[in-house]
mmCIF file of C-alpha atoms in Angstrom:
data_model
loop_
_atom_site.group_PDB
_atom_site.id
_atom_site.type_symbol
_atom_site.label_atom_id
_atom_site.label_comp_id
_atom_site.label_asym_id
_atom_site.label_seq_id
_atom_site.Cartn_x
_atom_site.Cartn_y
_atom_site.Cartn_z
ATOM 1 C CA MET A 130 -185.785 100.104 -111.004
ATOM 2 C CA ALA A 131 -189.397 101.131 -112.421
ATOM 3 C CA GLY A 132 -188.937 103.290 -115.441
ATOM 4 C CA LYS A 133 -191.014 106.418 -116.184
ATOM 5 C CA VAL A 134 -193.298 104.293 -118.345
ATOM 6 C CA GLU A 135 -194.111 101.946 -115.501
ATOM 7 C CA ILE A 136 -194.449 104.738 -113.005
ATOM 8 C CA ARG A 137 -196.822 106.397 -115.167
ATOM 9 C CA ARG A 138 -198.670 103.354 -115.920
ATOM 10 C CA ALA A 139 -199.252 102.447 -112.220
ATOM 11 C CA ALA A 140 -200.520 106.122 -111.517
ATOM 12 C CA LEU A 141 -203.015 105.821 -114.397
ATOM 13 C CA ARG A 142 -203.994 102.353 -112.967
ATOM 14 C CA ASP A 143 -204.648 103.958 -109.585
ATOM 15 C CA ALA A 144 -206.371 106.854 -110.860
ATOM 16 C CA LEU A 145 -208.770 104.569 -113.126
ATOM 17 C CA ILE A 146 -209.565 102.361 -110.178
ATOM 18 C CA GLN A 147 -210.354 105.541 -107.968
ATOM 19 C CA HIS A 148 -212.605 107.045 -110.619
ATOM 20 C CA ALA A 149 -214.424 103.751 -111.441
ATOM 21 C CA GLN A 150 -215.097 103.426 -107.794
ATOM 22 C CA THR A 151 -216.395 107.097 -107.684
ATOM 23 C CA ARG A 152 -218.809 106.286 -110.641
ATOM 24 C CA ILE A 153 -219.955 103.187 -109.280
ATOM 25 C CA THR A 154 -220.660 104.550 -105.915
ATOM 26 C CA ALA A 155 -222.672 107.308 -107.674
ATOM 27 C CA ASP A 156 -224.398 105.831 -110.347
ATOM 28 C CA GLY A 157 -224.106 101.991 -110.054
ATOM 29 C CA LEU A 158 -221.909 99.183 -112.120
ATOM 30 C CA LYS A 159 -224.464 99.155 -114.988
ATOM 31 C CA ASN A 160 -223.907 103.001 -115.844
ATOM 32 C CA LEU A 161 -220.184 102.472 -115.862
ATOM 33 C CA ARG A 162 -218.740 103.478 -119.361
ATOM 34 C CA ALA A 163 -215.077 103.401 -120.520
ATOM 35 C CA ARG A 164 -215.376 106.942 -122.250
ATOM 36 C CA ASP A 165 -216.487 108.491 -119.104
ATOM 37 C CA LEU A 166 -213.608 107.163 -117.196
ATOM 38 C CA ALA A 167 -211.152 107.975 -119.802
ATOM 39 C CA LYS A 168 -212.428 111.788 -119.594
ATOM 40 C CA ASP A 169 -212.124 111.386 -115.911
ATOM 41 C CA ALA A 170 -208.512 110.375 -115.889
ATOM 42 C CA GLY A 171 -207.762 112.658 -118.830
ATOM 43 C CA CYS A 172 -206.367 109.695 -121.027
ATOM 44 C CA ALA A 173 -207.258 108.472 -124.419
ATOM 45 C CA LEU A 174 -210.017 105.607 -124.300
ATOM 46 C CA GLY A 175 -207.541 103.032 -125.487
ATOM 47 C CA ALA A 176 -205.162 103.871 -122.855
ATOM 48 C CA ILE A 177 -207.613 102.153 -120.432
ATOM 49 C CA TYR A 178 -207.153 98.886 -122.329
ATOM 50 C CA ASN A 179 -203.316 99.268 -122.048
ATOM 51 C CA VAL A 180 -203.531 98.840 -118.284
ATOM 52 C CA PHE A 181 -206.680 96.603 -117.835
ATOM 53 C CA GLY A 182 -207.601 93.774 -120.237
ATOM 54 C CA ASP A 183 -211.260 94.979 -120.216
ATOM 55 C CA LEU A 184 -213.537 97.044 -118.181
ATOM 56 C CA ASN A 185 -214.483 93.855 -116.081
ATOM 57 C CA ASP A 186 -210.950 93.805 -115.005
ATOM 58 C CA LEU A 187 -211.024 97.348 -113.877
ATOM 59 C CA VAL A 188 -214.361 96.513 -111.968
ATOM 60 C CA LEU A 189 -212.501 93.491 -110.386
ATOM 61 C CA ALA A 190 -210.001 95.901 -108.792
ATOM 62 C CA VAL A 191 -212.679 98.032 -107.490
ATOM 63 C CA ASN A 192 -214.290 94.996 -105.995
ATOM 64 C CA ALA A 193 -210.914 94.023 -104.409
ATOM 65 C CA ARG A 194 -211.003 97.264 -102.573
ATOM 66 C CA THR A 195 -214.710 96.553 -101.552
ATOM 67 C CA LEU A 196 -214.048 93.306 -100.217
ATOM 68 C CA LYS A 197 -210.877 94.680 -98.230
ATOM 69 C CA ARG A 198 -213.126 97.225 -96.545
ATOM 70 C CA LEU A 199 -215.951 95.047 -96.089
ATOM 71 C CA GLY A 200 -213.362 92.678 -94.194
ATOM 72 C CA ALA A 201 -212.218 95.537 -92.079
ATOM 73 C CA ALA A 202 -215.696 96.547 -91.231
ATOM 74 C CA VAL A 203 -216.711 92.872 -90.025
ATOM 75 C CA ALA A 204 -213.261 92.972 -88.247
ATOM 76 C CA GLN A 205 -214.079 96.039 -86.374
ATOM 77 C CA SER A 206 -217.444 94.860 -85.294
ATOM 78 C CA LEU A 207 -216.119 91.826 -83.888
ATOM 79 C CA ALA A 208 -213.572 93.904 -81.681
ATOM 80 C CA ASP A 209 -216.238 95.219 -79.921
ATOM 81 C CA ALA A 210 -218.591 92.091 -79.745
ATOM 82 C CA PRO A 211 -219.373 90.134 -76.595
ATOM 83 C CA GLN A 212 -217.930 86.761 -75.849
ATOM 84 C CA ASP A 213 -221.154 84.861 -76.666
ATOM 85 C CA ALA A 214 -220.534 82.834 -80.134
ATOM 86 C CA THR A 215 -224.220 83.601 -81.304
ATOM 87 C CA GLN A 216 -224.025 87.286 -80.488
ATOM 88 C CA GLN A 217 -220.814 87.308 -82.383
ATOM 89 C CA LEU A 218 -222.620 86.018 -85.444
ATOM 90 C CA ILE A 219 -225.352 88.572 -84.991
ATOM 91 C CA VAL A 220 -222.611 91.526 -84.430
ATOM 92 C CA MET A 221 -221.104 90.663 -87.766
ATOM 93 C CA SER A 222 -224.219 89.989 -89.740
ATOM 94 C CA HIS A 223 -225.485 93.515 -88.578
ATOM 95 C CA ALA A 224 -222.042 94.910 -89.780
ATOM 96 C CA TYR A 225 -222.534 93.393 -93.179
ATOM 97 C CA HIS A 226 -226.030 95.001 -93.360
ATOM 98 C CA ARG A 227 -224.646 98.298 -92.505
ATOM 99 C CA PHE A 228 -221.800 97.927 -94.872
ATOM 100 C CA ALA A 229 -224.101 96.996 -97.716
ATOM 101 C CA ALA A 230 -226.568 99.813 -96.933
ATOM 102 C CA GLU A 231 -223.726 102.417 -96.706
ATOM 103 C CA ASN A 232 -221.875 101.070 -99.844
ATOM 104 C CA PHE A 233 -225.048 99.993 -101.713
ATOM 105 C CA ASN A 234 -223.709 100.415 -105.191
ATOM 106 C CA THR A 235 -220.052 99.203 -104.648
ATOM 107 C CA TRP A 236 -221.536 96.222 -102.482
ATOM 108 C CA ARG A 237 -224.077 95.367 -105.488
ATOM 109 C CA ALA A 238 -221.025 95.349 -108.009
ATOM 110 C CA LEU A 239 -219.348 92.609 -105.912
ATOM 111 C CA PHE A 240 -222.183 90.226 -107.171
ATOM 112 C CA ASP A 241 -223.360 91.873 -110.286
ATOM 113 C CA ILE A 242 -220.047 91.863 -112.133
ATOM 114 C CA GLU A 243 -220.609 90.023 -115.471
ATOM 115 C CA ARG A 244 -219.039 86.777 -115.726
ATOM 116 C CA PRO A 245 -219.548 83.947 -118.221
ATOM 117 C CA ARG A 246 -221.987 81.541 -116.484
ATOM 118 C CA GLY A 247 -220.467 78.824 -114.566
ATOM 119 C CA GLU A 248 -216.843 80.467 -114.649
ATOM 120 C CA ALA A 249 -215.131 80.494 -111.233
ATOM 121 C CA ALA A 250 -214.230 83.680 -109.430
ATOM 122 C CA HIS A 251 -210.581 84.617 -109.327
ATOM 123 C CA GLY A 252 -208.400 83.264 -106.830
ATOM 124 C CA TRP A 253 -207.567 86.375 -104.927
ATOM 125 C CA TYR A 254 -211.286 87.047 -104.754
ATOM 126 C CA LEU A 255 -211.975 83.524 -103.286
ATOM 127 C CA HIS A 256 -208.858 84.242 -100.808
ATOM 128 C CA GLU A 257 -210.639 87.538 -99.689
ATOM 129 C CA MET A 258 -214.107 85.694 -99.129
ATOM 130 C CA GLY A 259 -212.032 82.835 -97.328
ATOM 131 C CA GLN A 260 -211.147 85.547 -94.792
ATOM 132 C CA LEU A 261 -214.513 86.772 -94.198
ATOM 133 C CA PHE A 262 -215.626 82.908 -94.033
ATOM 134 C CA ALA A 263 -212.969 82.451 -91.224
ATOM 135 C CA TYR A 264 -214.599 85.119 -89.124
ATOM 136 C CA ILE A 265 -217.938 83.054 -89.330
ATOM 137 C CA ASP A 266 -216.266 79.723 -88.719
ATOM 138 C CA ALA A 267 -214.721 80.501 -85.439
ATOM 139 C CA PRO A 268 -218.063 81.194 -83.575
ATOM 140 C CA LEU A 269 -219.675 78.144 -85.436
ATOM 141 C CA SER A 270 -217.045 75.832 -83.880
ATOM 142 C CA VAL A 271 -218.182 77.030 -80.628
ATOM 143 C CA ILE A 272 -221.729 76.567 -81.152
ATOM 144 C CA PHE A 273 -221.731 73.267 -83.236
ATOM 145 C CA PRO A 274 -218.521 71.313 -81.639
ATOM 146 C CA GLN A 275 -219.893 68.195 -83.116
ATOM 147 C CA HIS A 276 -219.534 69.313 -86.797
ATOM 148 C CA THR A 277 -216.421 68.384 -88.759
ATOM 149 C CA ALA A 278 -214.607 71.009 -90.353
ATOM 150 C CA GLU A 279 -216.085 70.067 -93.831
ATOM 151 C CA ILE A 280 -219.691 70.444 -92.559
ATOM 152 C CA ARG A 281 -218.707 73.419 -90.899
ATOM 153 C CA ALA A 282 -217.395 75.007 -93.865
ATOM 154 C CA LEU A 283 -220.652 74.354 -95.725
ATOM 155 C CA LEU A 284 -222.735 75.688 -92.794
ATOM 156 C CA THR A 285 -220.399 78.948 -93.035
ATOM 157 C CA LYS A 286 -221.166 79.630 -96.377
ATOM 158 C CA ALA A 287 -224.957 78.885 -96.007
ATOM 159 C CA LEU A 288 -225.044 81.228 -93.364
ATOM 160 C CA PHE A 289 -223.176 83.879 -95.195
ATOM 161 C CA SER A 290 -225.801 83.365 -98.049
ATOM 162 C CA SER A 291 -228.693 83.410 -95.673
ATOM 163 C CA VAL A 292 -227.680 87.029 -94.414
ATOM 164 C CA HIS A 293 -226.758 88.072 -97.667
ATOM 165 C CA GLY A 294 -230.263 86.989 -99.042
ATOM 166 C CA ILE A 295 -231.937 88.972 -96.270
ATOM 167 C CA VAL A 296 -229.937 91.772 -96.531
ATOM 168 C CA LEU A 297 -230.255 92.100 -100.365
ATOM 169 C CA LEU A 298 -234.112 91.430 -100.349
ATOM 170 C CA GLY A 299 -234.337 93.873 -97.332
ATOM 171 C CA LEU A 300 -232.473 96.529 -99.092
ATOM 172 C CA ASP A 301 -234.674 96.040 -102.258
ATOM 173 C CA GLU A 302 -237.917 96.815 -100.526
ATOM 174 C CA GLY A 303 -239.782 96.340 -103.820
ATOM 175 C CA SER A 304 -238.945 92.882 -104.582
ATOM 176 C CA VAL A 305 -240.771 90.734 -101.970
ATOM 177 C CA GLY A 306 -241.871 93.079 -99.278
ATOM 178 C CA VAL A 307 -239.321 92.042 -96.925
ATOM 179 C CA PRO A 308 -239.476 94.923 -94.333
ATOM 180 C CA ALA A 309 -236.150 96.892 -94.299
ATOM 181 C CA ALA A 310 -237.028 98.239 -90.944
ATOM 182 C CA HIS A 311 -236.778 94.747 -89.493
ATOM 183 C CA LEU A 312 -233.941 93.561 -91.231
ATOM 184 C CA GLU A 313 -231.588 93.134 -88.197
ATOM 185 C CA GLU A 314 -234.570 91.649 -86.126
ATOM 186 C CA MET A 315 -234.674 89.114 -88.945
ATOM 187 C CA ILE A 316 -231.182 88.240 -89.009
ATOM 188 C CA ALA A 317 -231.189 87.795 -85.003
ATOM 189 C CA LEU A 318 -234.327 85.487 -85.515
ATOM 190 C CA ILE A 319 -232.621 83.258 -87.791
ATOM 191 C CA LEU A 320 -229.263 82.964 -85.929
ATOM 192 C CA GLY A 321 -230.796 83.187 -82.640
ATOM 193 C CA HIS A 322 -232.809 79.942 -83.345
ATOM 194 C CA LEU A 323 -230.003 78.467 -85.122
ATOM 195 C CA ALA A 324 -227.907 78.133 -82.088
ATOM 196 C CA THR A 325 -230.503 77.033 -79.409
ATOM 197 C CA MET B 217 -269.200 93.166 -125.927
ATOM 198 C CA ALA B 218 -265.671 93.743 -126.521
ATOM 199 C CA GLY B 219 -264.998 95.356 -129.871
ATOM 200 C CA LYS B 220 -262.771 94.103 -132.635
ATOM 201 C CA VAL B 221 -260.126 96.770 -131.357
ATOM 202 C CA GLU B 222 -260.405 95.413 -127.828
ATOM 203 C CA ILE B 223 -260.031 91.736 -128.902
ATOM 204 C CA ARG B 224 -257.176 92.685 -131.291
ATOM 205 C CA ARG B 225 -255.429 94.583 -128.357
ATOM 206 C CA ALA B 226 -255.659 91.600 -125.939
ATOM 207 C CA ALA B 227 -254.351 89.208 -128.471
ATOM 208 C CA LEU B 228 -251.458 91.512 -128.966
ATOM 209 C CA ARG B 229 -251.130 91.651 -125.197
ATOM 210 C CA ASP B 230 -250.964 87.897 -124.911
ATOM 211 C CA ALA B 231 -248.545 87.662 -127.778
ATOM 212 C CA LEU B 232 -245.987 90.234 -126.433
ATOM 213 C CA ILE B 233 -246.017 88.522 -123.057
ATOM 214 C CA GLN B 234 -245.152 85.110 -124.632
ATOM 215 C CA HIS B 235 -242.594 86.647 -126.942
ATOM 216 C CA ALA B 236 -240.950 88.484 -123.834
ATOM 217 C CA GLN B 237 -241.013 85.348 -121.890
ATOM 218 C CA THR B 238 -239.293 83.379 -124.790
ATOM 219 C CA ARG B 239 -236.703 86.143 -124.806
ATOM 220 C CA ILE B 240 -236.013 86.408 -121.304
ATOM 221 C CA THR B 241 -235.714 82.597 -121.029
ATOM 222 C CA ALA B 242 -233.315 82.605 -123.947
ATOM 223 C CA ASP B 243 -231.151 85.692 -123.401
ATOM 224 C CA GLY B 244 -232.025 87.176 -119.926
ATOM 225 C CA LEU B 245 -233.946 90.475 -119.019
ATOM 226 C CA LYS B 246 -230.907 92.689 -119.685
ATOM 227 C CA ASN B 247 -230.901 91.874 -123.448
ATOM 228 C CA LEU B 248 -234.460 92.309 -123.692
ATOM 229 C CA ARG B 249 -235.215 95.223 -126.489
ATOM 230 C CA ALA B 250 -238.571 96.599 -127.392
ATOM 231 C CA ARG B 251 -237.770 96.532 -131.105
ATOM 232 C CA ASP B 252 -236.994 92.818 -130.991
ATOM 233 C CA LEU B 253 -240.455 92.112 -129.571
ATOM 234 C CA ALA B 254 -242.006 94.283 -132.180
ATOM 235 C CA LYS B 255 -240.618 92.111 -134.835
ATOM 236 C CA ASP B 256 -241.516 88.999 -132.973
ATOM 237 C CA ALA B 257 -245.213 89.931 -132.635
ATOM 238 C CA GLY B 258 -245.294 91.628 -136.176
ATOM 239 C CA CYS B 259 -246.296 94.988 -134.808
ATOM 240 C CA ALA B 260 -244.904 98.677 -135.020
ATOM 241 C CA LEU B 261 -242.639 99.475 -131.905
ATOM 242 C CA GLY B 262 -245.271 102.221 -130.933
ATOM 243 C CA ALA B 263 -247.810 99.424 -130.878
ATOM 244 C CA ILE B 264 -246.169 97.945 -127.671
ATOM 245 C CA TYR B 265 -246.602 101.244 -125.813
ATOM 246 C CA ASN B 266 -250.297 101.213 -126.542
ATOM 247 C CA VAL B 267 -250.707 97.986 -124.488
ATOM 248 C CA PHE B 268 -248.098 98.339 -122.005
ATOM 249 C CA GLY B 269 -247.018 101.729 -120.345
ATOM 250 C CA ASP B 270 -243.352 100.771 -120.673
ATOM 251 C CA LEU B 271 -240.974 97.689 -121.005
ATOM 252 C CA ASN B 272 -241.094 97.310 -117.415
ATOM 253 C CA ASP B 273 -244.762 96.893 -117.421
ATOM 254 C CA LEU B 274 -244.538 94.091 -119.923
ATOM 255 C CA VAL B 275 -241.714 92.271 -117.726
ATOM 256 C CA LEU B 276 -244.114 92.647 -114.751
ATOM 257 C CA ALA B 277 -246.742 90.757 -116.811
ATOM 258 C CA VAL B 278 -243.913 88.025 -117.536
ATOM 259 C CA ASN B 279 -242.970 87.921 -113.803
ATOM 260 C CA ALA B 280 -246.653 87.414 -112.901
ATOM 261 C CA ARG B 281 -246.658 84.272 -114.948
ATOM 262 C CA THR B 282 -243.335 83.245 -113.351
ATOM 263 C CA LEU B 283 -244.341 83.575 -109.806
ATOM 264 C CA LYS B 284 -247.684 81.622 -110.513
ATOM 265 C CA ARG B 285 -245.458 78.866 -111.957
ATOM 266 C CA LEU B 286 -243.354 79.130 -108.753
ATOM 267 C CA GLY B 287 -246.222 78.728 -106.529
ATOM 268 C CA ALA B 288 -247.262 75.949 -108.400
ATOM 269 C CA ALA B 289 -244.179 74.012 -108.102
ATOM 270 C CA VAL B 290 -243.924 74.790 -104.373
ATOM 271 C CA ALA B 291 -247.408 73.448 -103.893
ATOM 272 C CA GLN B 292 -246.671 70.415 -106.032
ATOM 273 C CA SER B 293 -243.474 69.537 -103.783
ATOM 274 C CA LEU B 294 -245.751 69.791 -100.719
ATOM 275 C CA ALA B 295 -248.324 67.375 -102.207
ATOM 276 C CA ASP B 296 -245.643 64.724 -102.008
ATOM 277 C CA ALA B 297 -243.913 65.881 -98.643
ATOM 278 C CA PRO B 298 -243.727 63.896 -95.513
ATOM 279 C CA GLN B 299 -245.973 65.093 -92.455
ATOM 280 C CA ASP B 300 -242.872 66.688 -90.607
ATOM 281 C CA ALA B 301 -242.842 70.382 -90.619
ATOM 282 C CA THR B 302 -238.927 70.677 -90.762
ATOM 283 C CA GLN B 303 -238.990 68.051 -93.745
ATOM 284 C CA GLN B 304 -241.714 70.287 -95.418
ATOM 285 C CA LEU B 305 -239.457 73.426 -95.148
ATOM 286 C CA ILE B 306 -236.601 71.435 -96.706
ATOM 287 C CA VAL B 307 -238.891 69.857 -99.511
ATOM 288 C CA MET B 308 -240.241 73.430 -100.451
ATOM 289 C CA SER B 309 -236.743 75.003 -100.314
ATOM 290 C CA HIS B 310 -235.546 72.257 -102.758
ATOM 291 C CA ALA B 311 -238.439 73.016 -105.014
ATOM 292 C CA TYR B 312 -237.377 76.463 -104.954
ATOM 293 C CA HIS B 313 -233.808 75.524 -105.894
ATOM 294 C CA ARG B 314 -234.957 73.454 -108.756
ATOM 295 C CA PHE B 315 -237.299 76.152 -110.021
ATOM 296 C CA ALA B 316 -234.567 78.504 -109.966
ATOM 297 C CA ALA B 317 -232.083 76.305 -111.673
ATOM 298 C CA GLU B 318 -234.618 75.334 -114.546
ATOM 299 C CA ASN B 319 -235.997 78.813 -115.001
ATOM 300 C CA PHE B 320 -232.898 80.577 -114.270
ATOM 301 C CA ASN B 321 -233.326 83.822 -116.501
ATOM 302 C CA THR B 322 -237.223 84.309 -115.776
ATOM 303 C CA TRP B 323 -236.348 83.848 -112.064
ATOM 304 C CA ARG B 324 -233.632 86.184 -111.890
ATOM 305 C CA ALA B 325 -236.081 88.757 -113.798
ATOM 306 C CA LEU B 326 -238.299 88.641 -110.844
ATOM 307 C CA PHE B 327 -235.605 90.229 -108.763
ATOM 308 C CA ASP B 328 -233.516 92.143 -111.342
ATOM 309 C CA ILE B 329 -236.337 94.388 -112.712
ATOM 310 C CA GLU B 330 -235.763 98.048 -112.659
ATOM 311 C CA ARG B 331 -237.526 99.735 -109.992
ATOM 312 C CA PRO B 332 -236.817 103.297 -108.615
ATOM 313 C CA ARG B 333 -234.989 102.678 -105.407
ATOM 314 C CA GLY B 334 -237.340 102.612 -102.385
ATOM 315 C CA GLU B 335 -240.414 102.162 -104.468
ATOM 316 C CA ALA B 336 -242.661 99.489 -103.209
ATOM 317 C CA ALA B 337 -243.745 96.417 -105.537
ATOM 318 C CA HIS B 338 -247.358 96.250 -107.090
ATOM 319 C CA GLY B 339 -250.036 94.976 -104.906
ATOM 320 C CA TRP B 340 -250.800 92.008 -106.972
ATOM 321 C CA TYR B 341 -247.131 91.158 -106.967
ATOM 322 C CA LEU B 342 -247.031 91.213 -103.079
ATOM 323 C CA HIS B 343 -250.347 89.244 -103.108
ATOM 324 C CA GLU B 344 -248.455 86.275 -105.091
ATOM 325 C CA MET B 345 -245.433 86.548 -102.945
ATOM 326 C CA GLY B 346 -248.029 86.298 -99.746
ATOM 327 C CA GLN B 347 -249.245 82.964 -101.088
ATOM 328 C CA LEU B 348 -245.615 81.727 -101.322
ATOM 329 C CA PHE B 349 -245.059 82.815 -97.820
ATOM 330 C CA ALA B 350 -248.180 81.041 -96.410
ATOM 331 C CA TYR B 351 -246.821 77.839 -97.498
ATOM 332 C CA ILE B 352 -243.845 78.616 -95.203
ATOM 333 C CA ASP B 353 -245.914 80.000 -92.306
ATOM 334 C CA ALA B 354 -247.878 76.676 -92.030
ATOM 335 C CA PRO B 355 -244.979 74.439 -90.878
ATOM 336 C CA LEU B 356 -243.326 77.164 -88.889
ATOM 337 C CA SER B 357 -246.358 77.637 -86.792
ATOM 338 C CA VAL B 358 -245.792 73.816 -85.787
ATOM 339 C CA ILE B 359 -242.153 74.337 -85.274
ATOM 340 C CA PHE B 360 -242.486 77.491 -83.118
ATOM 341 C CA PRO B 361 -245.979 77.401 -81.493
ATOM 342 C CA GLN B 362 -244.585 79.956 -78.986
ATOM 343 C CA HIS B 363 -244.155 82.849 -81.643
ATOM 344 C CA THR B 364 -246.753 85.386 -82.379
ATOM 345 C CA ALA B 365 -248.185 85.656 -85.795
ATOM 346 C CA GLU B 366 -246.177 88.767 -86.333
ATOM 347 C CA ILE B 367 -242.732 87.227 -85.149
ATOM 348 C CA ARG B 368 -243.689 84.195 -87.406
ATOM 349 C CA ALA B 369 -244.202 86.638 -90.486
ATOM 350 C CA LEU B 370 -240.831 87.991 -90.071
ATOM 351 C CA LEU B 371 -239.329 84.535 -89.685
ATOM 352 C CA THR B 372 -241.101 83.479 -92.772
ATOM 353 C CA LYS B 373 -239.542 86.402 -94.771
ATOM 354 C CA ALA B 374 -236.250 85.775 -93.069
ATOM 355 C CA LEU B 375 -236.250 82.173 -94.056
ATOM 356 C CA PHE B 376 -237.546 82.749 -97.737
ATOM 357 C CA SER B 377 -234.744 85.346 -97.983
ATOM 358 C CA SER B 378 -232.183 82.775 -96.471
ATOM 359 C CA VAL B 379 -233.096 79.986 -98.920
ATOM 360 C CA HIS B 380 -233.000 82.763 -101.631
ATOM 361 C CA GLY B 381 -229.682 83.767 -101.067
ATOM 362 C CA ILE B 382 -228.109 80.158 -100.691
ATOM 363 C CA VAL B 383 -229.671 79.584 -104.153
ATOM 364 C CA LEU B 384 -228.818 82.828 -105.572
ATOM 365 C CA LEU B 385 -225.007 82.383 -104.705
ATOM 366 C CA GLY B 386 -225.217 78.707 -105.382
ATOM 367 C CA LEU B 387 -226.265 79.182 -108.657
ATOM 368 C CA ASP B 388 -223.848 81.835 -109.507
ATOM 369 C CA GLU B 389 -220.684 79.781 -108.748
ATOM 370 C CA GLY B 390 -218.243 82.373 -109.578
ATOM 371 C CA SER B 391 -219.429 85.011 -106.787
ATOM 372 C CA VAL B 392 -218.326 83.560 -103.612
ATOM 373 C CA GLY B 393 -217.358 80.049 -104.153
ATOM 374 C CA VAL B 394 -220.359 78.599 -102.666
ATOM 375 C CA PRO B 395 -220.556 74.756 -103.955
ATOM 376 C CA ALA B 396 -223.727 74.369 -106.184
ATOM 377 C CA ALA B 397 -223.205 70.685 -105.780
ATOM 378 C CA HIS B 398 -223.933 71.106 -101.976
ATOM 379 C CA LEU B 399 -226.689 73.535 -102.216
ATOM 380 C CA GLU B 400 -229.427 71.365 -100.870
ATOM 381 C CA GLU B 401 -227.220 70.047 -98.370
ATOM 382 C CA MET B 402 -226.606 73.614 -97.106
ATOM 383 C CA ILE B 403 -230.289 74.477 -97.250
ATOM 384 C CA ALA B 404 -231.062 71.176 -95.254
ATOM 385 C CA LEU B 405 -228.239 72.330 -92.759
ATOM 386 C CA ILE B 406 -229.594 75.604 -91.966
ATOM 387 C CA LEU B 407 -233.383 74.376 -91.688
ATOM 388 C CA GLY B 408 -232.453 71.326 -89.867
ATOM 389 C CA HIS B 409 -230.616 73.232 -87.174
ATOM 390 C CA LEU B 410 -233.339 75.906 -86.977
ATOM 391 C CA ALA B 411 -235.862 73.458 -85.926
ATOM 392 C CA THR B 412 -233.939 71.709 -83.232
#
């Protein structure tokens, strides 16, 4: 049975994740400060580090929630999608675009989190991404029955990265002049040509 | 005729760009500090702001040089490329990958520079990007003669963004488990399928 200390600790953990998510949503990851979170949660600064190893661990917990929401949004888009495999890819990509636009700062935090260069992501993170990739793999196996599972896995990640790149540069209009208004058309152009 | 003040000012401008480039190369954009640059250039902190409106303007000057080098690298790759249009796209993409890998921090600075959200890039920046896009447009007009110039312009930016996304996530191995070793294979898979 969990003691009072454990229960209080779990409650503080949840509260800190919620506050961090609210602050990242409002001000972006780079403006997240531990002292603000301590104030939000009404705890001492040091108490945060009793629950999370460092601020990055807390951000990872927020990112886990974001990935789950992203997965749900993509699954939801598939529920209403046509049977055509190419159309399914396009529908999922548009769902990815909408999720990124509506959750801009938490979505950016997925990719902007600090990590020593070359260090691999956590297992649970790759597991969540793997579920997202599985949604892409299914229509690809219809469009490209000639490919081995290995090649298809590469193509899945390449396609995800491609759509990510279009959404990223499209939502950041200043960077390369990619027109945000034509973003879904650009995605459809790439995916449509790919499947012919 | 330029007076002594103008000459000294131009020399300081060049020195500051060079020092900023060196520091961004070594430590990344987010660790760039005006006081370090003043020390490097042997000038007062305020002297920087006599030459550049703010630190961002200085970073833009570094980015202009980076874009010129990137354009030269892509042009160089085309000089040795086969006649086949798809192969030319692949060769350019690989050149983009190599440039990004070898100039990681200055390349990231092209996209990570702070800008109020929604604000467009400077004209000269879009002009440089336009030259890069022209290299992509040429083989695309061979592969897709049926497309209007307008659709081709969209496809060009979509393809650039796609390759950018693959390179970005591939060089940041921790983010989604995209295998950096298979990066060029992934690019070739996308571009190869696109052209069939």
